[in-house]
Coordinates of C-alpha atoms in Angstrom, one line a residue:
M1 CA 33.5 -46.5 23.5
A2 CA 32.5 -48.0 20.3
Y3 CA 30.4 -51.6 20.8
E4 CA 29.3 -52.0 17.3
Y5 CA 31.4 -54.8 17.5
V6 CA 29.8 -56.4 20.9
K7 CA 26.6 -55.9 18.6
V8 CA 27.5 -58.3 15.4
I9 CA 29.0 -60.6 17.4
L10 CA 25.6 -61.2 19.3
Y11 CA 23.4 -60.7 16.6
A12 CA 25.3 -63.1 14.9
Y13 CA 24.9 -65.7 18.2
P14 CA 22.4 -68.2 17.5
H15 CA 24.4 -68.7 14.0
L16 CA 28.2 -68.5 15.1
A17 CA 27.9 -72.6 14.9
A18 CA 26.4 -73.3 12.2
L19 CA 29.0 -70.6 10.1
A20 CA 31.9 -72.3 11.3
D21 CA 30.4 -75.9 9.5
A22 CA 29.7 -73.1 6.7
A23 CA 33.4 -72.6 6.3
G24 CA 35.2 -75.4 7.5
V25 CA 32.9 -77.2 4.2
A26 CA 34.6 -74.4 2.0
A27 CA 38.0 -75.1 2.9
E28 CA 37.4 -79.2 2.4
N29 CA 34.9 -78.2 -1.0
K30 CA 38.3 -75.6 -2.4
A31 CA 40.5 -78.6 -1.4
L32 CA 39.3 -81.0 -2.9
L33 CA 38.4 -79.1 -6.0
S34 CA 41.7 -77.2 -6.2
F35 CA 42.8 -80.2 -9.1
R36 CA 40.6 -77.5 -11.7
S37 CA 42.1 -74.8 -10.7
R38 CA 44.5 -71.9 -12.4
R39 CA 45.7 -70.6 -9.9
G40 CA 49.3 -71.9 -8.2
T41 CA 49.4 -74.3 -5.9
L42 CA 50.2 -72.4 -3.0
E43 CA 48.0 -69.6 -3.5
E44 CA 45.5 -72.5 -3.3
M45 CA 47.0 -73.5 -0.3
E46 CA 46.3 -70.1 0.9
R47 CA 42.6 -69.9 1.0
V48 CA 42.3 -73.1 2.2
T49 CA 44.2 -72.5 4.6
E50 CA 42.3 -68.8 5.6
E51 CA 38.4 -70.8 5.5
L52 CA 40.0 -73.2 8.3
A53 CA 41.9 -69.7 10.4
V54 CA 38.0 -68.4 9.9
R55 CA 36.3 -71.4 10.8
S56 CA 39.0 -71.3 14.1
R57 CA 37.6 -67.6 14.9
L58 CA 33.8 -68.4 14.9
L59 CA 34.3 -71.1 17.2
R60 CA 36.4 -69.1 19.7
V61 CA 34.4 -65.6 19.7
R62 CA 31.6 -68.9 20.3
T63 CA 32.7 -69.8 23.0
A64 CA 33.8 -66.5 24.3
A65 CA 29.9 -65.9 23.7
D66 CA 28.3 -69.4 25.4
A67 CA 30.8 -67.8 28.6
F68 CA 28.9 -64.2 28.9
V69 CA 25.6 -65.7 28.0
R70 CA 26.2 -68.7 31.3
S71 CA 26.8 -65.8 33.4
C72 CA 23.4 -63.9 32.8
S73 CA 21.4 -63.6 35.4
E74 CA 17.6 -64.8 33.7
E75 CA 16.2 -61.2 33.1
E76 CA 19.6 -60.7 31.1
C77 CA 19.1 -64.0 29.3
F78 CA 15.9 -62.3 28.5
L79 CA 16.7 -59.2 27.6
L80 CA 19.9 -60.8 24.9
E81 CA 17.3 -63.7 23.7
Y82 CA 14.5 -59.9 22.6
R83 CA 16.9 -57.5 21.8
Y84 CA 19.5 -60.0 19.7
F85 CA 18.9 -63.7 19.6
R86 CA 15.0 -63.4 18.8
R87 CA 15.2 -67.7 19.1
R88 CA 11.1 -68.8 18.4
K89 CA 11.5 -71.7 21.5
K90 CA 13.8 -69.5 23.6
L91 CA 11.0 -66.2 23.2
K92 CA 8.2 -69.1 24.0
G93 CA 9.6 -70.2 27.4
Y94 CA 9.5 -66.0 28.6
A95 CA 5.6 -65.9 27.4
E96 CA 5.2 -65.9 31.1
F97 CA 8.0 -63.8 32.4
V98 CA 6.5 -60.6 33.8
V99 CA 8.4 -57.5 32.6
P100 CA 7.8 -55.1 35.3
W101 CA 9.5 -51.9 33.8
S102 CA 9.3 -48.7 31.4
E103 CA 10.0 -48.0 28.3
R104 CA 13.1 -45.9 29.3
T105 CA 14.7 -48.5 32.0
Y106 CA 14.8 -51.3 29.9
F107 CA 16.6 -49.3 27.3
R108 CA 19.2 -48.7 30.5
R109 CA 19.3 -52.2 31.2
Q110 CA 20.2 -53.3 27.7
S111 CA 22.5 -50.3 27.2
A112 CA 24.0 -51.7 30.2
L113 CA 23.8 -55.2 29.8
L114 CA 26.2 -54.8 25.8
K115 CA 28.7 -52.9 28.3
R116 CA 29.5 -56.1 30.6
A117 CA 29.4 -58.4 27.3
A118 CA 32.5 -56.0 26.0
S119 CA 34.0 -55.9 29.7
S120 CA 33.8 -60.1 29.4
F121 CA 34.7 -60.6 25.0
A122 CA 37.5 -58.4 26.3
A123 CA 38.7 -60.2 29.3
Q124 CA 38.3 -62.9 27.5
G125 CA 40.8 -61.0 24.1
W126 CA 38.4 -60.1 21.9
T127 CA 38.9 -56.2 22.2
K128 CA 37.7 -54.3 18.9
E129 CA 41.7 -54.5 17.3
A130 CA 41.4 -58.4 17.8
Y131 CA 38.5 -58.3 16.2
D132 CA 38.3 -56.1 13.5
E133 CA 42.5 -58.4 13.4
A134 CA 39.9 -61.2 12.8
F135 CA 36.9 -60.4 10.8
S136 CA 37.9 -56.6 9.5
S137 CA 37.1 -59.2 5.4
Y138 CA 34.4 -61.7 6.6
S139 CA 31.0 -61.0 4.8
P140 CA 28.7 -61.6 7.1
F141 CA 29.8 -60.1 10.0
C142 CA 30.8 -56.7 7.6
K143 CA 27.3 -57.0 7.0
L144 CA 26.1 -56.7 9.6
L145 CA 28.4 -54.4 10.9
R146 CA 27.2 -52.0 8.1
A147 CA 23.8 -53.0 8.7
I148 CA 24.6 -51.3 12.9
A149 CA 26.1 -48.9 11.4
D150 CA 23.2 -47.1 8.9
G151 CA 20.2 -47.4 11.7
R152 CA 18.7 -50.3 9.7
E153 CA 19.7 -53.1 13.2
S154 CA 15.9 -54.3 13.0
A155 CA 16.5 -55.7 9.8
V156 CA 18.9 -57.7 11.2
T157 CA 16.3 -59.9 12.7
A158 CA 13.3 -59.2 11.1
R159 CA 13.2 -63.1 9.4
R160 CA 13.4 -64.0 13.0
E161 CA 10.9 -64.6 15.6
T162 CA 9.1 -61.5 16.4
C163 CA 6.7 -60.1 19.0
G164 CA 6.0 -56.9 21.1
L165 CA 7.0 -56.0 25.0
V166 CA 4.4 -54.1 26.3
F167 CA 6.1 -51.5 29.1
A168 CA 4.8 -51.1 32.7
G169 CA 2.6 -47.5 33.4
R170 CA 1.8 -47.2 30.0
Q171 CA -2.1 -46.7 29.3
N172 CA -4.3 -49.6 28.3
S173 CA -0.8 -51.7 28.0
C174 CA -1.9 -54.7 30.3
C175 CA 0.9 -55.1 31.9
S176 CA 0.3 -57.0 35.1
R177 CA -0.6 -60.0 32.2
G178 CA 3.6 -60.0 31.5
G179 CA 4.6 -61.4 29.1
F180 CA 4.3 -60.2 24.8
F181 CA 2.2 -59.0 22.1
P182 CA 2.8 -59.8 17.9
R183 CA 3.8 -57.3 16.0
S184 CA 1.3 -58.0 13.1
K185 CA -0.5 -55.1 11.9
M186 CA -3.4 -56.8 11.7
T187 CA -3.3 -58.3 15.5
A188 CA -2.6 -54.3 16.7
T189 CA -5.7 -53.4 14.9
A190 CA -7.5 -55.1 15.5
T191 CA -6.4 -55.0 19.5
A192 CA -7.0 -51.0 18.8
A193 CA -10.2 -51.5 18.2
T194 CA -10.8 -53.4 20.8
H195 CA -9.5 -51.2 23.7
A196 CA -11.8 -48.6 21.8
S197 CA -15.2 -49.9 22.1
T198 CA -15.0 -51.0 25.6
M199 CA -13.9 -47.6 26.5
T200 CA -16.6 -46.0 24.7
T201 CA -18.7 -48.7 26.1
I202 CA -17.5 -47.8 29.6
C203 CA -17.0 -43.8 29.4
T204 CA -21.1 -43.9 26.9
A205 CA -23.9 -43.5 29.9
P206 CA -27.1 -45.3 29.2
G207 CA -28.6 -43.8 26.3
A208 CA -27.0 -41.5 25.5
S209 CA -25.7 -41.3 21.7
L210 CA -22.6 -41.7 20.6
P211 CA -20.9 -38.9 18.3
A212 CA -20.3 -39.2 14.5
G213 CA -17.1 -41.5 14.3
G214 CA -17.1 -42.8 17.9
T215 CA -14.1 -42.4 19.7
S216 CA -11.2 -44.2 20.1
S217 CA -8.1 -44.9 22.7
P218 CA -4.4 -45.7 22.8
S219 CA -3.3 -48.9 21.3
P220 CA -0.4 -50.4 23.6
D221 CA 2.5 -49.4 23.3
V222 CA 4.2 -52.1 21.4
L223 CA 8.3 -52.0 20.9

Protein backbone atom coordinates (compact mmCIF):
# COMPACT_ATOMS: atom_id res chain seq x y z
CA MET A 1 0.00 0.00 0.00
CA ALA A 2 1.28 3.46 -0.88
CA TYR A 3 1.56 5.85 2.06
CA GLU A 4 2.79 8.94 0.22
CA TYR A 5 -0.51 10.75 0.72
CA VAL A 6 -0.32 10.04 4.46
CA LYS A 7 3.13 11.61 4.54
CA VAL A 8 1.76 14.67 2.73
CA ILE A 9 -0.89 15.12 5.42
CA LEU A 10 1.65 14.67 8.22
CA TYR A 11 4.19 17.05 6.71
CA ALA A 12 1.45 19.63 6.12
CA TYR A 13 -0.16 19.16 9.54
CA PRO A 14 1.49 22.18 11.26
CA HIS A 15 0.22 24.40 8.42
CA LEU A 16 -3.26 23.03 7.75
CA ALA A 17 -5.07 25.75 9.69
CA ALA A 18 -3.11 28.48 7.89
CA LEU A 19 -3.77 26.87 4.52
CA ALA A 20 -7.50 26.70 5.28
CA ASP A 21 -7.48 30.38 6.27
CA ALA A 22 -5.66 31.25 3.05
CA ALA A 23 -8.31 29.44 1.00
CA GLY A 24 -11.03 31.36 2.82
CA VAL A 25 -9.29 34.67 2.11
CA ALA A 26 -8.86 33.69 -1.54
CA ALA A 27 -12.59 32.97 -1.82
CA GLU A 28 -13.45 36.33 -0.28
CA ASN A 29 -11.05 38.21 -2.55
CA LYS A 30 -12.38 36.50 -5.66
CA ALA A 31 -15.92 37.38 -4.66
CA LEU A 32 -15.06 41.02 -3.92
CA LEU A 33 -13.09 41.47 -7.14
CA SER A 34 -15.44 39.53 -9.40
CA PHE A 35 -16.77 42.78 -10.88
CA ARG A 36 -13.37 43.28 -12.53
CA SER A 37 -13.30 39.86 -14.13
CA ARG A 38 -14.05 39.21 -17.78
CA ARG A 39 -15.40 35.80 -16.90
CA GLY A 40 -19.11 35.14 -16.67
CA THR A 41 -20.95 35.30 -13.37
CA LEU A 42 -21.41 31.53 -13.21
CA GLU A 43 -17.70 30.87 -13.76
CA GLU A 44 -16.76 33.38 -11.05
CA MET A 45 -19.18 31.74 -8.64
CA GLU A 46 -17.64 28.36 -9.39
CA ARG A 47 -14.16 29.72 -8.61
CA VAL A 48 -15.32 31.12 -5.28
CA THR A 49 -17.14 27.90 -4.45
CA GLU A 50 -14.04 25.83 -5.21
CA GLU A 51 -11.92 27.90 -2.81
CA LEU A 52 -14.53 27.41 -0.10
CA ALA A 53 -14.59 23.67 -0.85
CA VAL A 54 -10.79 23.51 -0.51
CA ARG A 55 -11.06 25.27 2.85
CA SER A 56 -13.66 22.75 4.01
CA ARG A 57 -11.51 19.78 2.91
CA LEU A 58 -8.44 21.16 4.66
CA LEU A 59 -10.36 21.62 7.90
CA ARG A 60 -11.75 18.08 7.65
CA VAL A 61 -8.35 16.53 7.06
CA ARG A 62 -6.98 18.61 9.94
CA THR A 63 -9.71 17.22 12.20
CA ALA A 64 -8.68 13.69 11.18
CA ALA A 65 -5.00 14.45 11.81
CA ASP A 66 -5.81 16.02 15.19
CA ALA A 67 -7.67 12.88 16.22
CA PHE A 68 -4.73 10.70 15.21
CA VAL A 69 -2.17 12.83 17.06
CA ARG A 70 -4.33 12.80 20.21
CA SER A 71 -4.36 9.00 20.08
CA CYS A 72 -0.56 8.78 20.04
CA SER A 73 1.63 7.92 23.00
CA GLU A 74 4.41 10.25 24.13
CA GLU A 75 6.91 8.18 22.18
CA GLU A 76 4.77 8.31 19.03
CA CYS A 77 4.26 12.06 19.41
CA PHE A 78 8.03 12.46 19.59
CA LEU A 79 8.46 10.39 16.43
CA LEU A 80 5.89 12.50 14.58
CA GLU A 81 7.41 15.75 15.78
CA TYR A 82 10.95 14.70 14.92
CA ARG A 83 10.20 13.28 11.48
CA TYR A 84 7.34 15.40 10.15
CA PHE A 85 6.35 18.46 12.16
CA ARG A 86 9.68 19.98 13.26
CA ARG A 87 8.12 22.69 15.41
CA ARG A 88 10.72 24.60 17.43
CA LYS A 89 8.85 24.82 20.74
CA LYS A 90 7.63 21.24 20.61
CA LEU A 91 11.10 19.87 19.87
CA LYS A 92 12.57 21.86 22.75
CA GLY A 93 9.99 20.22 24.96
CA TYR A 94 11.53 16.85 24.09
CA ALA A 95 15.08 18.01 24.91
CA GLU A 96 15.29 15.61 27.87
CA PHE A 97 13.47 12.77 26.11
CA VAL A 98 15.73 9.71 26.31
CA VAL A 99 16.02 7.80 23.05
CA PRO A 100 17.39 4.32 23.81
CA TRP A 101 16.87 3.00 20.27
CA SER A 102 19.20 1.73 17.62
CA GLU A 103 18.92 3.30 14.18
CA ARG A 104 17.17 0.19 12.86
CA THR A 105 14.60 0.31 15.66
CA TYR A 106 13.97 4.00 14.98
CA PHE A 107 13.10 3.38 11.33
CA ARG A 108 10.96 0.37 12.20
CA ARG A 109 8.94 2.45 14.66
CA GLN A 110 8.54 5.25 12.14
CA SER A 111 7.29 2.74 9.57
CA ALA A 112 4.81 1.22 12.03
CA LEU A 113 3.58 4.70 13.01
CA LEU A 114 3.03 5.66 9.37
CA LYS A 115 0.90 2.55 8.87
CA ARG A 116 -1.11 3.37 11.98
CA ALA A 117 -1.65 6.91 10.68
CA ALA A 118 -2.93 5.50 7.39
CA SER A 119 -5.38 3.24 9.24
CA SER A 120 -6.57 6.13 11.39
CA PHE A 121 -7.11 8.42 8.40
CA ALA A 122 -8.90 5.68 6.45
CA ALA A 123 -11.21 5.01 9.40
CA GLN A 124 -12.17 8.69 9.30
CA GLY A 125 -12.88 8.60 5.58
CA TRP A 126 -9.50 9.71 4.27
CA THR A 127 -8.49 6.79 2.09
CA LYS A 128 -6.09 7.31 -0.80
CA GLU A 129 -9.05 7.51 -3.18
CA ALA A 130 -10.77 10.17 -1.05
CA TYR A 131 -7.51 12.09 -0.76
CA ASP A 132 -6.93 12.00 -4.53
CA GLU A 133 -10.45 13.20 -5.20
CA ALA A 134 -10.11 16.08 -2.74
CA PHE A 135 -6.53 17.26 -3.36
CA SER A 136 -5.28 15.94 -6.71
CA SER A 137 -5.14 19.50 -8.08
CA TYR A 138 -4.30 21.35 -4.85
CA SER A 139 -0.92 22.93 -5.55
CA PRO A 140 0.71 22.87 -2.06
CA PHE A 141 -0.08 19.17 -1.63
CA CYS A 142 1.00 18.37 -5.19
CA LYS A 143 4.41 19.95 -4.51
CA LEU A 144 4.78 17.93 -1.32
CA LEU A 145 3.84 14.74 -3.11
CA ARG A 146 6.38 15.38 -5.88
CA ALA A 147 9.13 16.02 -3.33
CA ILE A 148 8.33 12.74 -1.57
CA ALA A 149 8.15 10.79 -4.85
CA ASP A 150 11.49 12.26 -5.95
CA GLY A 151 13.20 11.27 -2.71
CA ARG A 152 13.52 14.86 -1.49
CA GLU A 153 11.70 14.50 1.82
CA SER A 154 14.54 16.19 3.70
CA ALA A 155 13.86 19.37 1.74
CA VAL A 156 10.28 19.49 3.01
CA THR A 157 11.34 20.37 6.57
CA ALA A 158 14.64 22.08 5.71
CA ARG A 159 13.46 25.49 6.93
CA ARG A 160 11.89 24.21 10.11
CA GLU A 161 13.66 23.54 13.39
CA THR A 162 16.64 21.24 12.78
CA CYS A 163 18.25 18.87 15.24
CA GLY A 164 20.07 15.58 15.14
CA LEU A 165 19.20 12.35 16.87
CA VAL A 166 21.91 10.21 18.44
CA PHE A 167 21.14 6.51 18.43
CA ALA A 168 21.98 3.99 21.12
CA GLY A 169 24.72 1.46 20.51
CA ARG A 170 26.97 3.77 18.51
CA GLN A 171 30.57 4.55 19.44
CA ASN A 172 30.87 8.01 21.03
CA SER A 173 27.12 8.39 20.76
CA CYS A 174 26.78 9.77 24.32
CA CYS A 175 23.35 8.12 24.23
CA SER A 176 23.21 7.91 28.00
CA ARG A 177 22.43 11.62 28.04
CA GLY A 178 19.57 11.30 25.55
CA GLY A 179 18.40 14.48 23.83
CA PHE A 180 19.38 16.06 20.54
CA PHE A 181 22.49 17.28 18.78
CA PRO A 182 22.66 20.09 16.19
CA ARG A 183 22.98 19.29 12.52
CA SER A 184 25.22 22.31 11.96
CA LYS A 185 28.33 21.33 10.01
CA MET A 186 30.47 23.71 12.07
CA THR A 187 29.22 22.22 15.34
CA ALA A 188 29.63 18.67 14.07
CA THR A 189 33.22 19.41 12.99
CA ALA A 190 34.04 20.92 16.37
CA THR A 191 32.51 17.94 18.16
CA ALA A 192 34.53 15.49 16.05
CA ALA A 193 37.72 17.44 16.77
CA THR A 194 37.01 17.36 20.51
CA HIS A 195 36.47 13.59 20.44
CA ALA A 196 39.68 13.13 18.45
CA SER A 197 41.67 15.19 20.96
CA THR A 198 40.20 13.29 23.90
CA MET A 199 40.91 9.89 22.35
CA THR A 200 44.48 10.95 21.55
CA THR A 201 45.05 12.00 25.15
CA ILE A 202 43.66 8.72 26.49
CA CYS A 203 45.41 6.43 24.02
CA THR A 204 48.85 8.10 23.94
CA ALA A 205 51.18 6.94 26.72
CA PRO A 206 52.96 9.67 28.71
CA GLY A 207 56.05 10.80 26.84
CA ALA A 208 55.14 8.96 23.65
CA SER A 209 55.40 10.91 20.43
CA LEU A 210 52.26 11.63 18.48
CA PRO A 211 52.20 10.24 14.92
CA ALA A 212 52.18 12.79 12.15
CA GLY A 213 48.69 14.07 11.52
CA GLY A 214 47.44 12.85 14.94
CA THR A 215 44.63 10.35 15.33
CA SER A 216 40.96 10.62 14.98
CA SER A 217 37.87 8.80 16.13
CA PRO A 218 34.48 8.58 14.54
CA SER A 219 32.17 11.51 15.05
CA PRO A 220 28.73 10.84 16.51
CA ASP A 221 26.18 9.39 14.15
CA VAL A 222 23.63 12.11 13.51
CA LEU A 223 20.38 11.65 11.61
